[in-house]
PDB file of C-alpha atoms and ligand atoms in Angstrom:
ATOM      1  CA  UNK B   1     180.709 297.779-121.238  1.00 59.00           C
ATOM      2  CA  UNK B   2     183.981 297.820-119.278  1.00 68.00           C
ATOM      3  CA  UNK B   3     187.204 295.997-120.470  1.00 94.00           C
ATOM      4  CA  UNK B   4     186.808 292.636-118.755  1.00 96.00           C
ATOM      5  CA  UNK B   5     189.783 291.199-116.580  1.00 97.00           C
ATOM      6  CA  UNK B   6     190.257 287.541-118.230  1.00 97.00           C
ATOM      7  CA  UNK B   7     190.573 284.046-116.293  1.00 97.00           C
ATOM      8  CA  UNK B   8     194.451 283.547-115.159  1.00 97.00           C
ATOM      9  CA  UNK B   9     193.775 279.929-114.009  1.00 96.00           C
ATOM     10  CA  UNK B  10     191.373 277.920-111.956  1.00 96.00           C
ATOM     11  CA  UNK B  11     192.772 276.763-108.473  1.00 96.00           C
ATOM     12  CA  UNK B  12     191.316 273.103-107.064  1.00 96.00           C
ATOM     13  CA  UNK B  13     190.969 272.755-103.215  1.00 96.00           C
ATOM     14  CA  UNK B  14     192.953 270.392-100.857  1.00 95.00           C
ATOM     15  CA  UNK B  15     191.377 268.214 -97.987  1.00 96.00           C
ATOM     16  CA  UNK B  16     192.833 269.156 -94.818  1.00 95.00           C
ATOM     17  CA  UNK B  17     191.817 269.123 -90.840  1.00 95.00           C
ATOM     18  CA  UNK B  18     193.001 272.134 -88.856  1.00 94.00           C
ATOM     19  CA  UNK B  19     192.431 271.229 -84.837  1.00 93.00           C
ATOM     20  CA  UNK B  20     189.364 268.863 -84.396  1.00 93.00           C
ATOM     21  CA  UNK B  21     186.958 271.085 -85.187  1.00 95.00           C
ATOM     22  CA  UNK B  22     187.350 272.223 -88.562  1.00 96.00           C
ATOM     23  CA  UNK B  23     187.650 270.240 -91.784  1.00 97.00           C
ATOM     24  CA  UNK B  24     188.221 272.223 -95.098  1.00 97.00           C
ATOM     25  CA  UNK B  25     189.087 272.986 -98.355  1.00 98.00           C
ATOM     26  CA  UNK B  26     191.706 275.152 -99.047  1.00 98.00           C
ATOM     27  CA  UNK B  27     192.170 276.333-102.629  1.00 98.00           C
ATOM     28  CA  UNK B  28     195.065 278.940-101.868  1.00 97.00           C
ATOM     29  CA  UNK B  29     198.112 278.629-101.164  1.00 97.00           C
ATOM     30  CA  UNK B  30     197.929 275.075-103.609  1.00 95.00           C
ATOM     31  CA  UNK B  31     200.249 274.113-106.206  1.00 92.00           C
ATOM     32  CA  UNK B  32     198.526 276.252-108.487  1.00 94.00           C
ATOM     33  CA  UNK B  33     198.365 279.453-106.035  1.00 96.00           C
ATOM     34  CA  UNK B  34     201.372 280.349-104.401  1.00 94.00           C
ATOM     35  CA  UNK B  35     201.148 282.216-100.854  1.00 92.00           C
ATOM     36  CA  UNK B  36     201.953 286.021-103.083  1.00 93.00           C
ATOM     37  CA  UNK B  37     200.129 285.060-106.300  1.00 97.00           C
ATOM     38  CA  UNK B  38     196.615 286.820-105.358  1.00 98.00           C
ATOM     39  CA  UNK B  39     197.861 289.354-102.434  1.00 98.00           C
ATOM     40  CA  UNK B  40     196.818 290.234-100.418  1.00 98.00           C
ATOM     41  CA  UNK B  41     194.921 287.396 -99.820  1.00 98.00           C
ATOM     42  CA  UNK B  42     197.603 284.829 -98.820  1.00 98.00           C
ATOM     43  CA  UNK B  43     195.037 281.749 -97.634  1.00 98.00           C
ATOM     44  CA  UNK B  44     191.839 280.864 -97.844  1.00 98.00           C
ATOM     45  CA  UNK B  45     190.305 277.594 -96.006  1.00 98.00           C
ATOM     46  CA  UNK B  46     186.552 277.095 -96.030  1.00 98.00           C
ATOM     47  CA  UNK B  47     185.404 274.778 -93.160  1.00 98.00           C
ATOM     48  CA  UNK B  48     182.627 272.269 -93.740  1.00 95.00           C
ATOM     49  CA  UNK B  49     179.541 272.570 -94.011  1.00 98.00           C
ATOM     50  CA  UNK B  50     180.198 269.569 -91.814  1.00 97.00           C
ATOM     51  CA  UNK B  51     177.445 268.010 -89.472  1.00 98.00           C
ATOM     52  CA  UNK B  52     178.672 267.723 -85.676  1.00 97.00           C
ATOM     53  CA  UNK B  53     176.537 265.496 -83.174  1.00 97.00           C
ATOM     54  CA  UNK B  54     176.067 267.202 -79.792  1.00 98.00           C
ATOM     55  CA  UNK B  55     179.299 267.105 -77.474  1.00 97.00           C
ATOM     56  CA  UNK B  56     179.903 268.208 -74.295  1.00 96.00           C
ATOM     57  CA  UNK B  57     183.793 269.244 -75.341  1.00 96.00           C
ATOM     58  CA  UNK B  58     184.353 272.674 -77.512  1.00 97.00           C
ATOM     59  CA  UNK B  59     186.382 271.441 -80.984  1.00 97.00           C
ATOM     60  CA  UNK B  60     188.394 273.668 -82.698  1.00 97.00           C
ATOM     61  CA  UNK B  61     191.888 275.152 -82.770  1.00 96.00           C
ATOM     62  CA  UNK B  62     193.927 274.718 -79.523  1.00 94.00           C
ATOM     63  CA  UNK B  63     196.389 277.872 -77.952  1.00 95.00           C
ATOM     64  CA  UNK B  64     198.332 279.185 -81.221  1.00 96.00           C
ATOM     65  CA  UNK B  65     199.923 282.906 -82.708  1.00 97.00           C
ATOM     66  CA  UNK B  66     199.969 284.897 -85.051  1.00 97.00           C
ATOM     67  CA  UNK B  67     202.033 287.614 -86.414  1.00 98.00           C
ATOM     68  CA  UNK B  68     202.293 290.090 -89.483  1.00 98.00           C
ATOM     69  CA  UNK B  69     198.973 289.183 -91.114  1.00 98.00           C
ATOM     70  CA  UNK B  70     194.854 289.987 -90.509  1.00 98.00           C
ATOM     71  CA  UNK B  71     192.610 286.530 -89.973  1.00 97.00           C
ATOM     72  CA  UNK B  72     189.472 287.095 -91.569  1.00 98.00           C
ATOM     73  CA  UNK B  73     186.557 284.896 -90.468  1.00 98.00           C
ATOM     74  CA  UNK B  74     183.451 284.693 -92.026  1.00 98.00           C
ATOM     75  CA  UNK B  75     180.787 282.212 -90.388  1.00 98.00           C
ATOM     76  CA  UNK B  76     178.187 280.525 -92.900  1.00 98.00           C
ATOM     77  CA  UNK B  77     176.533 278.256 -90.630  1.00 98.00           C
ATOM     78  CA  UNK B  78     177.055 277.183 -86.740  1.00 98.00           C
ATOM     79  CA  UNK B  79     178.380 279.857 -84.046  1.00 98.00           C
ATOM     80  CA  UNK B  80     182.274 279.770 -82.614  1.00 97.00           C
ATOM     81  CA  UNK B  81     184.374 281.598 -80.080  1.00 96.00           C
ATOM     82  CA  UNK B  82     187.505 282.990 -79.672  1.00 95.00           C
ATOM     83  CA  UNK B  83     190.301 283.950 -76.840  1.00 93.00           C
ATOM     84  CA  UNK B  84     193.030 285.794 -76.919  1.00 92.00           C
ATOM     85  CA  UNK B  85     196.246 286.983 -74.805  1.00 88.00           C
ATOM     86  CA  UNK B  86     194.727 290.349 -74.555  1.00 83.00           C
ATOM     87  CA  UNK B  87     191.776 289.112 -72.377  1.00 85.00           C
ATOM     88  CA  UNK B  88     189.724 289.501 -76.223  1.00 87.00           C
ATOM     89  CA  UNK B  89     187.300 287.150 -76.652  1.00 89.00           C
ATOM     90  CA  UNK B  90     183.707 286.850 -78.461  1.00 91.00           C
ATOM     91  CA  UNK B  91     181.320 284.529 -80.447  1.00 95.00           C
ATOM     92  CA  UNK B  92     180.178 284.968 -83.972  1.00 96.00           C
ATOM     93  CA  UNK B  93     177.480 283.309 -85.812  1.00 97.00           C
ATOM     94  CA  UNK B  94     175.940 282.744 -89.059  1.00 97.00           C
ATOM     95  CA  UNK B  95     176.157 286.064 -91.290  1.00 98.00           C
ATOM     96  CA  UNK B  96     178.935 287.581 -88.479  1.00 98.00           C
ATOM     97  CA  UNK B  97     182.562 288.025 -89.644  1.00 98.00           C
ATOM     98  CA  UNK B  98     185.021 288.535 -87.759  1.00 97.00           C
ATOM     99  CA  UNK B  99     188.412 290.684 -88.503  1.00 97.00           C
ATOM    100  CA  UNK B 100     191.569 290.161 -86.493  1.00 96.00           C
ATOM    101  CA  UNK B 101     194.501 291.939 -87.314  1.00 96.00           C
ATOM    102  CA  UNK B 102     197.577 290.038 -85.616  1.00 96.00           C
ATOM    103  CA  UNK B 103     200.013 292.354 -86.200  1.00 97.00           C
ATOM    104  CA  UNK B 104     202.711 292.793 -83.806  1.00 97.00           C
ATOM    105  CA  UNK B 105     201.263 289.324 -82.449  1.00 96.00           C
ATOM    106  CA  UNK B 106     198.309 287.707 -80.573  1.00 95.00           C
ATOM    107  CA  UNK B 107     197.854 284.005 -79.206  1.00 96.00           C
ATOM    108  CA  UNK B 108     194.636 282.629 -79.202  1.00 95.00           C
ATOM    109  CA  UNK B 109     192.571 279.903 -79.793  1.00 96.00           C
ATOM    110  CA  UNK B 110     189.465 279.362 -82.086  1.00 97.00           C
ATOM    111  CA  UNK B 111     186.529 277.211 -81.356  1.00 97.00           C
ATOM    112  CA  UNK B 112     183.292 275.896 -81.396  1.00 98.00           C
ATOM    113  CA  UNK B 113     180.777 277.680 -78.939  1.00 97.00           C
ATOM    114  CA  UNK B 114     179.946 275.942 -76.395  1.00 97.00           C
ATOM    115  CA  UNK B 115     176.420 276.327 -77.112  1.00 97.00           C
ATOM    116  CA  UNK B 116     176.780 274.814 -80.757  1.00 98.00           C
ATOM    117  CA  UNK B 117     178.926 272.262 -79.326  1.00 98.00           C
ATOM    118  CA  UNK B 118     176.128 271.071 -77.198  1.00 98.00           C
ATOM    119  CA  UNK B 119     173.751 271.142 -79.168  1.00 97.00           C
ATOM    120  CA  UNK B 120     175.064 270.108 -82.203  1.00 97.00           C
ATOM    121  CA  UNK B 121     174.507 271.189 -85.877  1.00 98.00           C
ATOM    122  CA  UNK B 122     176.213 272.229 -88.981  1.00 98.00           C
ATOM    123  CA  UNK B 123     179.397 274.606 -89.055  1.00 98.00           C
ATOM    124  CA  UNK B 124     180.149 276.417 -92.041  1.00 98.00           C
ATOM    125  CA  UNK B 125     182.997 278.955 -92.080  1.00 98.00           C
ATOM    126  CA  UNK B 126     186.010 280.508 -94.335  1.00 98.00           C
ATOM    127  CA  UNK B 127     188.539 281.849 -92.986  1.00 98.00           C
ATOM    128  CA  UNK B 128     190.915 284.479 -94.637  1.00 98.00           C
ATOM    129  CA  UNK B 129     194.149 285.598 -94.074  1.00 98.00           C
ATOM    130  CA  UNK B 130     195.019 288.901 -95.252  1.00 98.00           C
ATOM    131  CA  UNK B 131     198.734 290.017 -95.716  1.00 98.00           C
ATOM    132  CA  UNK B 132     199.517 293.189 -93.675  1.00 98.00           C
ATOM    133  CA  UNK B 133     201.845 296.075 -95.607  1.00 98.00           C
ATOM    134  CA  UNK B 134     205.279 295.627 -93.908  1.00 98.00           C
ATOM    135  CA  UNK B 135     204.881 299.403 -92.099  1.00 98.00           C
ATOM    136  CA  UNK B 136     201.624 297.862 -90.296  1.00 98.00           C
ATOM    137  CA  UNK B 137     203.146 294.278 -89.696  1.00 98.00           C
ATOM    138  CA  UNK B 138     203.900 295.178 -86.127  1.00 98.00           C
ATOM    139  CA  UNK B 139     200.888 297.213 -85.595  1.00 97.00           C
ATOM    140  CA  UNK B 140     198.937 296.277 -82.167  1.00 95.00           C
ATOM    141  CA  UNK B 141     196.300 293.766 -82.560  1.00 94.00           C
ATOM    142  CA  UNK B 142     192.935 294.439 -82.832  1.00 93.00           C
ATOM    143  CA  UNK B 143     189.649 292.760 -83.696  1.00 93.00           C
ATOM    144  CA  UNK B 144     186.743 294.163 -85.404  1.00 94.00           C
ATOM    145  CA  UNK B 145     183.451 292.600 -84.702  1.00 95.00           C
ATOM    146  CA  UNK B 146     181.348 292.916 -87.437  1.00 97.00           C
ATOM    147  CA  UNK B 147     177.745 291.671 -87.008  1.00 97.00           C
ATOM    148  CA  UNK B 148     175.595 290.626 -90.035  1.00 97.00           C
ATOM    149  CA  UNK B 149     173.560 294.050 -89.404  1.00 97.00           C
ATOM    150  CA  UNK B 150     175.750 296.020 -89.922  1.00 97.00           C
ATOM    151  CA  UNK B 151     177.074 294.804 -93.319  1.00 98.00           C
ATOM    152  CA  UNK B 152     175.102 296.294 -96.319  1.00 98.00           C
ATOM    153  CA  UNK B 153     173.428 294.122 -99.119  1.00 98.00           C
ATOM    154  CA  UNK B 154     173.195 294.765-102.641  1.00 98.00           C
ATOM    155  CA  UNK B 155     170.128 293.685-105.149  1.00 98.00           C
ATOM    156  CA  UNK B 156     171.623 292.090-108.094  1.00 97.00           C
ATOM    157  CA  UNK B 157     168.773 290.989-109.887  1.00 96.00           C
ATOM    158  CA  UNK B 158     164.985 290.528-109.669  1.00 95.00           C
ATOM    159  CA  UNK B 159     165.897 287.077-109.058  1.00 96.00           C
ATOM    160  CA  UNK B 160     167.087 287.218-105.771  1.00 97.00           C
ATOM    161  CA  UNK B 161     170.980 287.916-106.540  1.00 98.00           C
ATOM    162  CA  UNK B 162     172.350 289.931-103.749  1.00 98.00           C
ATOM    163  CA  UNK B 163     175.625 290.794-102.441  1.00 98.00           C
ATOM    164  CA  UNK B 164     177.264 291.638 -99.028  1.00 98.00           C
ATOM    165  CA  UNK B 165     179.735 294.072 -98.962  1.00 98.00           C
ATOM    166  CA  UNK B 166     181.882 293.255 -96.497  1.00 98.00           C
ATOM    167  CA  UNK B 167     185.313 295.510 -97.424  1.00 98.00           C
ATOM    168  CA  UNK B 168     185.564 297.776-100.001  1.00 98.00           C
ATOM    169  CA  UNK B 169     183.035 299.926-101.804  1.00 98.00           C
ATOM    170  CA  UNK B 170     180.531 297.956-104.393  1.00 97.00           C
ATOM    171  CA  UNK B 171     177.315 300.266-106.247  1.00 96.00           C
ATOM    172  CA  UNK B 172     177.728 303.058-104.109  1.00 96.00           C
ATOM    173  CA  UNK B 173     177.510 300.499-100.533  1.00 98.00           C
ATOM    174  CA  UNK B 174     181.080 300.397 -98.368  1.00 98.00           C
ATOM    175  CA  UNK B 175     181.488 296.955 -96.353  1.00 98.00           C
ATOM    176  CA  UNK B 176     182.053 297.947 -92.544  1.00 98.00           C
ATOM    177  CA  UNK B 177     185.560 296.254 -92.541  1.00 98.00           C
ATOM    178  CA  UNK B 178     188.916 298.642 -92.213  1.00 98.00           C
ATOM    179  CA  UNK B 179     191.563 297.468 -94.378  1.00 98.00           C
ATOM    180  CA  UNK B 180     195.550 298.229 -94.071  1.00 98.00           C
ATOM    181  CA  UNK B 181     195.230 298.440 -97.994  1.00 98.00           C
ATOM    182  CA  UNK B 182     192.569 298.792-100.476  1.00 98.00           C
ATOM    183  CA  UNK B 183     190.329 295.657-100.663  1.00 98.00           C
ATOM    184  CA  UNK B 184     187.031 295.015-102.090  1.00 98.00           C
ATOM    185  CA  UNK B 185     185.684 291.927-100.510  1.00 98.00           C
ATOM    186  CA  UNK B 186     181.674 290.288-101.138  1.00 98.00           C
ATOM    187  CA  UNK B 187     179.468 288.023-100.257  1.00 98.00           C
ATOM    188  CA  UNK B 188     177.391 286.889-103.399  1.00 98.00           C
ATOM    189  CA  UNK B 189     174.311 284.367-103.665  1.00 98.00           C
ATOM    190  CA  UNK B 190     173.730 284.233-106.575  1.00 98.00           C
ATOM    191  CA  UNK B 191     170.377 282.514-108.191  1.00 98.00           C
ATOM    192  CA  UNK B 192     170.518 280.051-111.283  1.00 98.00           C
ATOM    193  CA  UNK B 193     170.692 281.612-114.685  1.00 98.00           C
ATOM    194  CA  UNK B 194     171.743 285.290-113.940  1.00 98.00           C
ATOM    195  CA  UNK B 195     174.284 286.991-116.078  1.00 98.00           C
ATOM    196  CA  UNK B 196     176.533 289.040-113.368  1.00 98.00           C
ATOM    197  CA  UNK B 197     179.301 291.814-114.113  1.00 97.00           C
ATOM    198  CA  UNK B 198     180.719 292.974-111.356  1.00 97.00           C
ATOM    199  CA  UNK B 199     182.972 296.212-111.632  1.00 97.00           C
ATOM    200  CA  UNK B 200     186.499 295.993-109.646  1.00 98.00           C
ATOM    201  CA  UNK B 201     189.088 297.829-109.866  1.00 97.00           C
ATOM    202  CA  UNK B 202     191.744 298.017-112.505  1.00 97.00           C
ATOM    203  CA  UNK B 203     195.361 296.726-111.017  1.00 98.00           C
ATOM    204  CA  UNK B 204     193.225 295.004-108.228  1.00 98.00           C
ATOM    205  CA  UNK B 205     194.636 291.098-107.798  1.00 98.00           C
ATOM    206  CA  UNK B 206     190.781 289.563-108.187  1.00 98.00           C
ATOM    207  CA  UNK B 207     189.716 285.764-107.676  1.00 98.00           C
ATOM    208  CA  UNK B 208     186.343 284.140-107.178  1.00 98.00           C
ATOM    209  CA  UNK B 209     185.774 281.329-104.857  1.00 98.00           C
ATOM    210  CA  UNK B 210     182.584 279.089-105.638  1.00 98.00           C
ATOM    211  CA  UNK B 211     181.515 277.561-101.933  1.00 98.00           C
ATOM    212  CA  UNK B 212     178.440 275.970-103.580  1.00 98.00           C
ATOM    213  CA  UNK B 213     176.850 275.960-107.202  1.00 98.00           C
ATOM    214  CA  UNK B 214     178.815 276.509-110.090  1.00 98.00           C
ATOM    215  CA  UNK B 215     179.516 279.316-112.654  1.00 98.00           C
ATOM    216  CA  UNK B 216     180.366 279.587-116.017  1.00 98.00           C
ATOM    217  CA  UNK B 217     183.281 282.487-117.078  1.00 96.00           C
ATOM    218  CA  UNK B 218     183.178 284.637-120.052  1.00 92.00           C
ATOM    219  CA  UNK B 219     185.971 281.960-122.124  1.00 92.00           C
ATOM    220  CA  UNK B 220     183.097 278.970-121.455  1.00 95.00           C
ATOM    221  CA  UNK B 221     185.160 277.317-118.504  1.00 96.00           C
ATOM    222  CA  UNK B 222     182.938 275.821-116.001  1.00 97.00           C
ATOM    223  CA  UNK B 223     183.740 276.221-112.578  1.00 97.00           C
ATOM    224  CA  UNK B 224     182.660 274.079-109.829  1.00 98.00           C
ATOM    225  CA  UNK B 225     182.327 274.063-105.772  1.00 98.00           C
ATOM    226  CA  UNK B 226     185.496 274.346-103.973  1.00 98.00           C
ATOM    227  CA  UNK B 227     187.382 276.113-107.331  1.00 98.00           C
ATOM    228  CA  UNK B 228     189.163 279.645-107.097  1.00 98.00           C
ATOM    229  CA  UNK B 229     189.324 281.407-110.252  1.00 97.00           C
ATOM    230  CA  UNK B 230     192.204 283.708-110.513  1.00 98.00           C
ATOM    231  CA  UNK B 231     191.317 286.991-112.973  1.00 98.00           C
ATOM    232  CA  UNK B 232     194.265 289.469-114.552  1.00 98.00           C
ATOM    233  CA  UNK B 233     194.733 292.360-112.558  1.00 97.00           C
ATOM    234  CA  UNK B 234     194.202 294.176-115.899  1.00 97.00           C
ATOM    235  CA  UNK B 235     190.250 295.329-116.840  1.00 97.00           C
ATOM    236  CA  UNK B 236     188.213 296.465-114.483  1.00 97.00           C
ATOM    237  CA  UNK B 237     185.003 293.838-114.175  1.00 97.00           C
ATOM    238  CA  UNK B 238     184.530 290.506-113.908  1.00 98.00           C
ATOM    239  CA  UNK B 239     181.633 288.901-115.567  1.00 97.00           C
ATOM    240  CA  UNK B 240     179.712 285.096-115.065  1.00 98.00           C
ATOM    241  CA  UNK B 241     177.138 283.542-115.453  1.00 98.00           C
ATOM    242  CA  UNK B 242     175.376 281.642-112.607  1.00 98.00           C
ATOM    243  CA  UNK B 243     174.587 277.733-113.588  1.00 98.00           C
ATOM    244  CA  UNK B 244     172.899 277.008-110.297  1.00 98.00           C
ATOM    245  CA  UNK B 245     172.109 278.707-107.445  1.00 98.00           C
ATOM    246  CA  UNK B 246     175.776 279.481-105.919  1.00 98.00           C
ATOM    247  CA  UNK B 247     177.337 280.921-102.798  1.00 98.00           C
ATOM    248  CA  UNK B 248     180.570 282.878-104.263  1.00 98.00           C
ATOM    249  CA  UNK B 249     183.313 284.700-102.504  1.00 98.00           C
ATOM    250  CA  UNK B 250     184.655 287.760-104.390  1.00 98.00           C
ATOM    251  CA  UNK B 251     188.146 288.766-102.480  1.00 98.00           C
ATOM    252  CA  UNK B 252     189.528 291.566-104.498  1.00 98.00           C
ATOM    253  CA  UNK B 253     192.669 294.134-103.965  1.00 98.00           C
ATOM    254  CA  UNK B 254     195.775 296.284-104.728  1.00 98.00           C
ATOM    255  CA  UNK B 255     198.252 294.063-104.532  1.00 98.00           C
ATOM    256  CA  UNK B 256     200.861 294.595-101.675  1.00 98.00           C
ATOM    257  CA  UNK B 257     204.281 294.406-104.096  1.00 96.00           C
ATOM    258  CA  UNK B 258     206.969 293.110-101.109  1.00 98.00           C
ATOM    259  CA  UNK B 259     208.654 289.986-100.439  1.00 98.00           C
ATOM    260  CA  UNK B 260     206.934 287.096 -98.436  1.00 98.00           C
ATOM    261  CA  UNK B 261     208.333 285.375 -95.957  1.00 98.00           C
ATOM    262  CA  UNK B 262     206.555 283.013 -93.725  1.00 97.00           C
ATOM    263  CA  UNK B 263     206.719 279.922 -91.557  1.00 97.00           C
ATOM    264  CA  UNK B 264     203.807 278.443 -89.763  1.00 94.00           C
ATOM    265  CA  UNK B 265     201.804 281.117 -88.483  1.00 97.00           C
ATOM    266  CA  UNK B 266     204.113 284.038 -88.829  1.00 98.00           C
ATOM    267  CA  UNK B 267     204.400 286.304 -92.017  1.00 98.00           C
ATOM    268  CA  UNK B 268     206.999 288.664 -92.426  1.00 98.00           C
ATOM    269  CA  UNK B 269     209.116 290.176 -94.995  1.00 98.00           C
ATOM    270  CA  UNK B 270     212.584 288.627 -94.225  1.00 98.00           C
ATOM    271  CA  UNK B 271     213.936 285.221 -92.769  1.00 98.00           C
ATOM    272  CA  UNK B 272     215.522 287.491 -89.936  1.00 98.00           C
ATOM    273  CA  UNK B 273     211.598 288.969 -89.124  1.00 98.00           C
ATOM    274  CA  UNK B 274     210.713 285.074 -88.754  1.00 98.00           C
ATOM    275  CA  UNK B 275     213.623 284.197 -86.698  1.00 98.00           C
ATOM    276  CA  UNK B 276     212.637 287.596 -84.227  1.00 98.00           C
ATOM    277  CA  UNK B 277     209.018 286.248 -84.612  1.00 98.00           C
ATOM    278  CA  UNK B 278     209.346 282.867 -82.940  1.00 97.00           C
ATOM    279  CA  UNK B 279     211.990 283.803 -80.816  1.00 97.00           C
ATOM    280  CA  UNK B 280     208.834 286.409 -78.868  1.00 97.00           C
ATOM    281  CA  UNK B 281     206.618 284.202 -79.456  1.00 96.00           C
ATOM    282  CA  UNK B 282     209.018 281.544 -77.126  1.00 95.00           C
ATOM    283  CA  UNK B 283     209.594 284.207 -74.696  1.00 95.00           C
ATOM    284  CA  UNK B 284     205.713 285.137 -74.191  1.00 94.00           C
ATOM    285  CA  UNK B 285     206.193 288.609 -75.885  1.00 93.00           C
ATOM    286  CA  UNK B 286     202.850 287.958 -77.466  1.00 93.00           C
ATOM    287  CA  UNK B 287     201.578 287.313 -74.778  1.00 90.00           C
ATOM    288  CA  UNK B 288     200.410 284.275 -72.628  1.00 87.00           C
ATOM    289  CA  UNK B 289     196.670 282.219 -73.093  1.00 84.00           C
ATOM    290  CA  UNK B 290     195.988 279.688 -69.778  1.00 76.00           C
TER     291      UNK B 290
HETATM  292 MN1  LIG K   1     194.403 281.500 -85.601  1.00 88.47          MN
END
């Protein structure tokens, strides 16, 4: 048996709407989790599931940058689109995630499909984002499409228990995703009653995020739908048991050990970085979305 990391603190979610088209949770940053205290995950909101009736207009996230970070979107349920300066743009749907890095800086928007939008449905989606090392915050942009196909899934148990490796490497599988610094990062349904360890990395910042169900950790705290549980860095598994079936979010990594500093959308390393940041994003240095 491995040494076990132990459970830091569990992290409630906040309501919040971002555009019209998405209404989440968002357990980090909170009170509890400051925008450094699991990097390099910096923020995590999970959208819906929310019901939409069929419109004719696309909701979602109007003309906006980004700058020294990755956006990681992961789509549960529903389909959406996105458009860039670059001339970018693509759909995901359910099992697709999506990896933008921002770096140097991007402006785009982030919506509904048109397709869902008319014909209505449920939209389920989290989106990450991932703090960049400060020699790859000005990197140029680029997106990696990554289709449910091509992201490998590991058995768990003969109950059903599987995970999707998505970053990192996981029982000998590595998750299609390219990372700026080590992450492991999966996708876990996990059925009622099963007893899961899952080995990460000693040193790695680890946290679990319960989308639906509810799991029980190793010091008998019970952890409900919408909660992030932050482990110690130190040990090198976590282990849980399932309570009900549960869709979990494992988001794992070497934490990047550099000041944070951010407004809005943009973060850098230094107030003067932020000041530089919205003064290109003013002047269209990041480019320009009609
Ligand atoms: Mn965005």
């Amino acid at each position: 048996m491995e040494a076990l990391k132990s459970v830091v603190l569990i992290g409630k979610s906040n309501p919040a709407q971002v555009g019209d088209g998405f209404f989440i949770r968002r357990p980090m940053p909170s009170a509890a989790i400051g925008l450094g205290d699991i990097s390099p995950f910096l923020l995590l909101d999970h959208a819906g599931p929310t019901a939409f009736a069929p419109a004719k207009q696309r909701r979602g996230v109007d003309v906006h940058p980004h700058r020294g970070f990755e956006t990681v979107t992961i789509v549960y349920e529903g389909e959406l689109e996105h458009r860039d300066s670059s001339g970018s743009s693509g759909k995901i749907s359910a099992g697709d995630v999506q990896w933008m890095t921002a770096g140097a800086g991007v402006v785009h928007e982030e919506k509904h499909s048109q397709a869902f939008t008319e014909r209505g449905g449920t939209l389920e989606m989290i989106q990450l984002w991932v703090n960049l090392p400060a020699k790859h915050k000005m990197t140029t942009p680029k997106y990696q499409e990554i289709l449910a196909a091509h992201i490998p899934s590991v058995s768990l148990s003969d109950k059903g228990t599987f995970a999707r490796v998505i970053a990192g490497t996981f029982e000998g599988h590595t998750g299609p995703a390219f990372t700026f610094s080590p992450i492991l990062m999966l996708d876990l349904r996990a059925k009622s009653g099963d007893l899961l360890e899952i080995p990460v990395d000693e040193g790695y910042n680890t946290s679990l995020y319960v989308l639906k169900g509810s799991v029980q950790t190793e010091d008998q705290r019970k952890i409900k739908e919408a909660e992030l549980i932050k482990f110690t860095a130190t040990g090198r598994a976590i282990r849980f048991e399932v309570l009900e079936d549960s869709k979990l979010l494992l988001l794992a990594g070497e934490p990047i050990q550099e000041p944070i500093s951010s407004y809005g959308p943009f973060v850098m390393n230094t107030k003067m970085e932020i000041q530089q940041a919205i003064a290109d994003f003013q002047s269209g240095k990041m480019g320009i979305l009609e």
